[in-house]
mmCIF file with all atom_site columns, C-alpha atoms in Angstrom:
data_model
loop_
_atom_site.group_PDB
_atom_site.id
_atom_site.type_symbol
_atom_site.label_atom_id
_atom_site.label_alt_id
_atom_site.label_comp_id
_atom_site.label_asym_id
_atom_site.label_entity_id
_atom_site.label_seq_id
_atom_site.pdbx_PDB_ins_code
_atom_site.Cartn_x
_atom_site.Cartn_y
_atom_site.Cartn_z
_atom_site.occupancy
_atom_site.B_iso_or_equiv
_atom_site.pdbx_formal_charge
_atom_site.auth_seq_id
_atom_site.auth_comp_id
_atom_site.auth_asym_id
_atom_site.auth_atom_id
_atom_site.pdbx_PDB_model_num
ATOM 1   C CA . MET I 1 1   ? 0.000   0.000  0.000   1.00 0.00 ? 713 MET I CA 1
ATOM 2   C CA . ALA I 1 2   ? 1.379   3.388  -0.943  1.00 0.00 ? 714 ALA I CA 1
ATOM 3   C CA . GLU I 1 3   ? 1.968   5.837  1.843   1.00 0.00 ? 715 GLU I CA 1
ATOM 4   C CA . LYS I 1 4   ? 0.314   9.202  1.649   1.00 0.00 ? 716 LYS I CA 1
ATOM 5   C CA . LYS I 1 5   ? 2.758   12.044 1.226   1.00 0.00 ? 717 LYS I CA 1
ATOM 6   C CA . LYS I 1 6   ? 2.495   14.816 3.726   1.00 0.00 ? 718 LYS I CA 1
ATOM 7   C CA . ASN I 1 7   ? 2.475   18.320 2.334   1.00 0.00 ? 719 ASN I CA 1
ATOM 8   C CA . ARG I 1 8   ? 5.493   20.290 3.432   1.00 0.00 ? 720 ARG I CA 1
ATOM 9   C CA . VAL I 1 9   ? 4.675   23.472 5.241   1.00 0.00 ? 721 VAL I CA 1
ATOM 10  C CA . VAL I 1 10  ? 7.163   26.227 4.540   1.00 0.00 ? 722 VAL I CA 1
ATOM 11  C CA . LYS I 1 11  ? 7.298   28.838 7.261   1.00 0.00 ? 723 LYS I CA 1
ATOM 12  C CA . LYS I 1 12  ? 7.485   32.395 6.120   1.00 0.00 ? 724 LYS I CA 1
ATOM 13  C CA . ALA I 1 13  ? 10.555  34.214 7.444   1.00 0.00 ? 725 ALA I CA 1
ATOM 14  C CA . GLU I 1 14  ? 9.763   36.594 10.273  1.00 0.00 ? 726 GLU I CA 1
ATOM 15  C CA . THR I 1 15  ? 10.422  40.230 9.437   1.00 0.00 ? 727 THR I CA 1
ATOM 16  C CA . LEU I 1 16  ? 12.182  42.677 11.718  1.00 0.00 ? 728 LEU I CA 1
ATOM 17  C CA . ARG I 1 17  ? 8.981   44.609 12.344  1.00 0.00 ? 729 ARG I CA 1
ATOM 18  C CA . GLU I 1 18  ? 7.099   41.442 13.293  1.00 0.00 ? 730 GLU I CA 1
ATOM 19  C CA . ARG I 1 19  ? 9.909   40.471 15.682  1.00 0.00 ? 731 ARG I CA 1
ATOM 20  C CA . THR I 1 20  ? 9.898   43.866 17.389  1.00 0.00 ? 732 THR I CA 1
ATOM 21  C CA . ALA I 1 21  ? 6.111   43.803 17.647  1.00 0.00 ? 733 ALA I CA 1
ATOM 22  C CA . LYS I 1 22  ? 6.282   40.364 19.288  1.00 0.00 ? 734 LYS I CA 1
ATOM 23  C CA . GLN I 1 23  ? 8.982   41.563 21.697  1.00 0.00 ? 735 GLN I CA 1
ATOM 24  C CA . ALA I 1 24  ? 6.920   44.640 22.555  1.00 0.00 ? 736 ALA I CA 1
ATOM 25  C CA . GLU I 1 25  ? 4.041   42.347 23.551  1.00 0.00 ? 737 GLU I CA 1
ATOM 26  C CA . ASN I 1 26  ? 6.351   40.278 25.742  1.00 0.00 ? 738 ASN I CA 1
ATOM 27  C CA . THR I 1 27  ? 7.868   43.181 27.677  1.00 0.00 ? 739 THR I CA 1
ATOM 28  C CA . GLY I 1 28  ? 5.178   42.924 30.357  1.00 0.00 ? 740 GLY I CA 1
ATOM 29  C CA . LYS I 1 29  ? 5.464   46.369 31.883  1.00 0.00 ? 741 LYS I CA 1
ATOM 30  C CA . SER I 1 30  ? 3.519   46.812 35.070  1.00 0.00 ? 742 SER I CA 1
ATOM 31  C CA . THR I 1 31  ? 0.408   48.957 35.072  1.00 0.00 ? 743 THR I CA 1
ATOM 32  C CA . LYS I 1 32  ? 2.039   51.443 37.443  1.00 0.00 ? 744 LYS I CA 1
ATOM 33  C CA . ALA I 1 33  ? 4.940   51.938 35.039  1.00 0.00 ? 745 ALA I CA 1
ATOM 34  C CA . ARG I 1 34  ? 2.495   52.443 32.186  1.00 0.00 ? 746 ARG I CA 1
ATOM 35  C CA . ARG I 1 35  ? 0.594   55.055 34.204  1.00 0.00 ? 747 ARG I CA 1
ATOM 36  C CA . VAL I 1 36  ? 3.791   56.929 34.982  1.00 0.00 ? 748 VAL I CA 1
ATOM 37  C CA . VAL I 1 37  ? 4.864   56.937 31.344  1.00 0.00 ? 749 VAL I CA 1
ATOM 38  C CA . ARG I 1 38  ? 1.399   58.014 30.200  1.00 0.00 ? 750 ARG I CA 1
ATOM 39  C CA . SER I 1 39  ? 1.255   60.902 32.681  1.00 0.00 ? 751 SER I CA 1
ATOM 40  C CA . ALA I 1 40  ? 4.776   62.002 31.747  1.00 0.00 ? 752 ALA I CA 1
ATOM 41  C CA . SER I 1 41  ? 3.932   61.985 28.049  1.00 0.00 ? 753 SER I CA 1
ATOM 42  C CA . ARG I 1 42  ? 0.692   63.990 28.326  1.00 0.00 ? 754 ARG I CA 1
ATOM 43  C CA . PRO I 1 43  ? 2.322   67.375 27.682  1.00 0.00 ? 755 PRO I CA 1
ATOM 44  C CA . LEU I 1 44  ? 3.864   66.006 24.508  1.00 0.00 ? 756 LEU I CA 1
ATOM 45  C CA . THR I 1 45  ? 0.611   64.692 23.064  1.00 0.00 ? 757 THR I CA 1
ATOM 46  C CA . GLY I 1 46  ? -0.528  68.194 22.141  1.00 0.00 ? 758 GLY I CA 1
ATOM 47  C CA . ALA I 1 47  ? 2.694   68.808 20.242  1.00 0.00 ? 759 ALA I CA 1
ATOM 48  C CA . VAL I 1 48  ? 2.397   65.446 18.500  1.00 0.00 ? 760 VAL I CA 1
ATOM 49  C CA . LYS I 1 49  ? -1.181  66.164 17.449  1.00 0.00 ? 761 LYS I CA 1
ATOM 50  C CA . ALA I 1 50  ? -0.164  69.590 16.160  1.00 0.00 ? 762 ALA I CA 1
ATOM 51  C CA . SER I 1 51  ? 2.673   68.062 14.150  1.00 0.00 ? 763 SER I CA 1
ATOM 52  C CA . ARG I 1 52  ? 0.268   65.667 12.424  1.00 0.00 ? 764 ARG I CA 1
ATOM 53  C CA . LYS I 1 53  ? -2.049  68.411 11.237  1.00 0.00 ? 765 LYS I CA 1
ATOM 54  C CA . GLU I 1 54  ? -1.851  69.583 7.674   1.00 0.00 ? 766 GLU I CA 1
ATOM 55  C CA . PHE I 1 55  ? -3.024  72.949 6.504   1.00 0.00 ? 767 PHE I CA 1
ATOM 56  C CA . HIS I 1 56  ? -3.564  74.920 3.310   1.00 0.00 ? 768 HIS I CA 1
ATOM 57  C CA . PRO I 1 57  ? -1.439  78.071 3.317   1.00 0.00 ? 769 PRO I CA 1
ATOM 58  C CA . PHE I 1 58  ? -3.406  79.642 0.460   1.00 0.00 ? 770 PHE I CA 1
ATOM 59  C CA . LYS I 1 59  ? -6.771  79.026 -1.176  1.00 0.00 ? 771 LYS I CA 1
ATOM 60  C CA . PHE I 1 60  ? -6.683  78.881 -4.949  1.00 0.00 ? 772 PHE I CA 1
ATOM 61  C CA . PRO I 1 61  ? -9.480  78.341 -7.478  1.00 0.00 ? 773 PRO I CA 1
ATOM 62  C CA . ASP I 1 62  ? -10.507 74.789 -8.329  1.00 0.00 ? 774 ASP I CA 1
ATOM 63  C CA . ASN I 1 63  ? -8.721  74.356 -11.649 1.00 0.00 ? 775 ASN I CA 1
ATOM 64  C CA . LYS I 1 64  ? -5.532  72.511 -12.663 1.00 0.00 ? 776 LYS I CA 1
ATOM 65  C CA . ILE I 1 65  ? -3.197  75.195 -11.366 1.00 0.00 ? 777 ILE I CA 1
ATOM 66  C CA . GLY I 1 66  ? -5.252  75.631 -8.200  1.00 0.00 ? 778 GLY I CA 1
ATOM 67  C CA . ARG I 1 67  ? -5.215  71.890 -7.470  1.00 0.00 ? 779 ARG I CA 1
ATOM 68  C CA . PHE I 1 68  ? -1.450  71.843 -7.965  1.00 0.00 ? 780 PHE I CA 1
ATOM 69  C CA . LEU I 1 69  ? -0.889  74.853 -5.694  1.00 0.00 ? 781 LEU I CA 1
ATOM 70  C CA . ASN I 1 70  ? -3.434  73.756 -3.064  1.00 0.00 ? 782 ASN I CA 1
ATOM 71  C CA . LYS I 1 71  ? -1.161  71.015 -1.773  1.00 0.00 ? 783 LYS I CA 1
ATOM 72  C CA . ARG I 1 72  ? -1.433  70.388 1.936   1.00 0.00 ? 784 ARG I CA 1
ATOM 73  C CA . ILE I 1 73  ? 1.590   71.384 3.974   1.00 0.00 ? 785 ILE I CA 1
ATOM 74  C CA . SER I 1 74  ? 2.599   69.548 7.118   1.00 0.00 ? 786 SER I CA 1
ATOM 75  C CA . LEU I 1 75  ? 4.294   71.378 9.982   1.00 0.00 ? 787 LEU I CA 1
ATOM 76  C CA . VAL I 1 76  ? 6.779   68.527 10.457  1.00 0.00 ? 788 VAL I CA 1
ATOM 77  C CA . PRO I 1 77  ? 8.367   67.013 7.324   1.00 0.00 ? 789 PRO I CA 1
ATOM 78  C CA . SER I 1 78  ? 7.584   63.365 6.651   1.00 0.00 ? 790 SER I CA 1
ATOM 79  C CA . TYR I 1 79  ? 11.306  62.524 6.772   1.00 0.00 ? 791 TYR I CA 1
ATOM 80  C CA . ILE I 1 80  ? 11.439  63.488 10.454  1.00 0.00 ? 792 ILE I CA 1
ATOM 81  C CA . LYS I 1 81  ? 8.225   61.580 11.213  1.00 0.00 ? 793 LYS I CA 1
ATOM 82  C CA . ASN I 1 82  ? 9.580   58.449 9.522   1.00 0.00 ? 794 ASN I CA 1
ATOM 83  C CA . SER I 1 83  ? 12.929  58.807 11.309  1.00 0.00 ? 795 SER I CA 1
ATOM 84  C CA . VAL I 1 84  ? 11.206  58.954 14.700  1.00 0.00 ? 796 VAL I CA 1
ATOM 85  C CA . LYS I 1 85  ? 9.165   55.849 13.846  1.00 0.00 ? 797 LYS I CA 1
ATOM 86  C CA . GLU I 1 86  ? 12.315  53.947 12.859  1.00 0.00 ? 798 GLU I CA 1
ATOM 87  C CA . VAL I 1 87  ? 14.147  54.958 16.052  1.00 0.00 ? 799 VAL I CA 1
ATOM 88  C CA . GLN I 1 88  ? 11.215  53.661 18.083  1.00 0.00 ? 800 GLN I CA 1
ATOM 89  C CA . LEU I 1 89  ? 11.614  50.262 16.387  1.00 0.00 ? 801 LEU I CA 1
ATOM 90  C CA . VAL I 1 90  ? 15.282  49.974 17.391  1.00 0.00 ? 802 VAL I CA 1
ATOM 91  C CA . GLN I 1 91  ? 16.019  47.356 20.016  1.00 0.00 ? 803 GLN I CA 1
ATOM 92  C CA . TRP I 1 92  ? 18.452  49.085 22.350  1.00 0.00 ? 804 TRP I CA 1
ATOM 93  C CA . PRO I 1 93  ? 21.053  47.020 24.247  1.00 0.00 ? 805 PRO I CA 1
ATOM 94  C CA . ASN I 1 94  ? 20.734  46.532 27.992  1.00 0.00 ? 806 ASN I CA 1
ATOM 95  C CA . ALA I 1 95  ? 23.266  47.860 30.504  1.00 0.00 ? 807 ALA I CA 1
ATOM 96  C CA . ARG I 1 96  ? 25.392  44.708 30.540  1.00 0.00 ? 808 ARG I CA 1
ATOM 97  C CA . GLU I 1 97  ? 25.748  44.633 26.746  1.00 0.00 ? 809 GLU I CA 1
ATOM 98  C CA . THR I 1 98  ? 26.490  48.347 26.726  1.00 0.00 ? 810 THR I CA 1
ATOM 99  C CA . THR I 1 99  ? 29.355  48.014 29.198  1.00 0.00 ? 811 THR I CA 1
ATOM 100 C CA . LYS I 1 100 ? 30.801  45.044 27.285  1.00 0.00 ? 812 LYS I CA 1
ATOM 101 C CA . LEU I 1 101 ? 30.668  46.916 23.981  1.00 0.00 ? 813 LEU I CA 1
ATOM 102 C CA . THR I 1 102 ? 32.101  50.092 25.543  1.00 0.00 ? 814 THR I CA 1
ATOM 103 C CA . PHE I 1 103 ? 35.004  48.113 26.993  1.00 0.00 ? 815 PHE I CA 1
ATOM 104 C CA . ALA I 1 104 ? 35.614  46.489 23.591  1.00 0.00 ? 816 ALA I CA 1
ATOM 105 C CA . VAL I 1 105 ? 35.709  49.867 21.831  1.00 0.00 ? 817 VAL I CA 1
ATOM 106 C CA . LEU I 1 106 ? 38.032  51.411 24.426  1.00 0.00 ? 818 LEU I CA 1
ATOM 107 C CA . SER I 1 107 ? 40.409  48.445 24.377  1.00 0.00 ? 819 SER I CA 1
ATOM 108 C CA . PHE I 1 108 ? 40.515  48.486 20.573  1.00 0.00 ? 820 PHE I CA 1
ATOM 109 C CA . ALA I 1 109 ? 41.233  52.234 20.599  1.00 0.00 ? 821 ALA I CA 1
ATOM 110 C CA . ILE I 1 110 ? 44.079  51.787 23.096  1.00 0.00 ? 822 ILE I CA 1
ATOM 111 C CA . VAL I 1 111 ? 45.639  48.906 21.148  1.00 0.00 ? 823 VAL I CA 1
ATOM 112 C CA . PHE I 1 112 ? 45.298  50.722 17.825  1.00 0.00 ? 824 PHE I CA 1
ATOM 113 C CA . GLY I 1 113 ? 46.792  53.892 19.345  1.00 0.00 ? 825 GLY I CA 1
ATOM 114 C CA . ALA I 1 114 ? 49.756  51.904 20.694  1.00 0.00 ? 826 ALA I CA 1
ATOM 115 C CA . VAL I 1 115 ? 50.374  50.318 17.271  1.00 0.00 ? 827 VAL I CA 1
ATOM 116 C CA . VAL I 1 116 ? 50.316  53.728 15.581  1.00 0.00 ? 828 VAL I CA 1
ATOM 117 C CA . TYR I 1 117 ? 52.667  55.129 18.256  1.00 0.00 ? 829 TYR I CA 1
ATOM 118 C CA . VAL I 1 118 ? 55.180  52.290 17.786  1.00 0.00 ? 830 VAL I CA 1
ATOM 119 C CA . LEU I 1 119 ? 55.054  52.661 13.988  1.00 0.00 ? 831 LEU I CA 1
ATOM 120 C CA . ASP I 1 120 ? 55.541  56.406 14.294  1.00 0.00 ? 832 ASP I CA 1
ATOM 121 C CA . ILE I 1 121 ? 58.637  55.997 16.481  1.00 0.00 ? 833 ILE I CA 1
ATOM 122 C CA . GLY I 1 122 ? 60.071  53.269 14.205  1.00 0.00 ? 834 GLY I CA 1
ATOM 123 C CA . LEU I 1 123 ? 59.529  55.214 10.991  1.00 0.00 ? 835 LEU I CA 1
ATOM 124 C CA . ASP I 1 124 ? 60.907  58.373 12.617  1.00 0.00 ? 836 ASP I CA 1
ATOM 125 C CA . LYS I 1 125 ? 64.179  56.565 13.516  1.00 0.00 ? 837 LYS I CA 1
ATOM 126 C CA . ILE I 1 126 ? 64.448  55.021 10.026  1.00 0.00 ? 838 ILE I CA 1
ATOM 127 C CA . PHE I 1 127 ? 63.949  58.329 8.210   1.00 0.00 ? 839 PHE I CA 1
ATOM 128 C CA . ARG I 1 128 ? 66.340  60.179 10.528  1.00 0.00 ? 840 ARG I CA 1
ATOM 129 C CA . GLN I 1 129 ? 69.076  57.631 9.767   1.00 0.00 ? 841 GLN I CA 1
ATOM 130 C CA . LEU I 1 130 ? 68.413  57.754 6.010   1.00 0.00 ? 842 LEU I CA 1
ATOM 131 C CA . LEU I 1 131 ? 68.087  61.530 5.651   1.00 0.00 ? 843 LEU I CA 1
ATOM 132 C CA . LEU I 1 132 ? 70.447  62.777 8.333   1.00 0.00 ? 844 LEU I CA 1
ATOM 133 C CA . GLY I 1 133 ? 72.783  59.822 8.712   1.00 0.00 ? 845 GLY I CA 1
#
């Protein structure tokens, strides 16, 4: 008897946005922390709402030229809005990772500086002997 073939299920790769959305759900902030953040952000909500508004600086007649010139103007350019949205999606490192990475950068800078210093002294001695010697 022939065995039935099972259909292979191919999982779709998870995108970065889906991963960050899943991580945001799993953060599990307490309700008190949420209340504090919400109350601290209240003064900014008015500014955010004002930045989203679009307005017509001039009113022109409803013809081809008027429709072209009647474009809505936003107070905050879309580039800045999109940049803020992207920064909010960034997964920032925790304190432990930050200290490890800072130590790595500082140690690399010290080692690289020492190598440049040694090369500078060596080349200085070589050129002094060739030119002055």
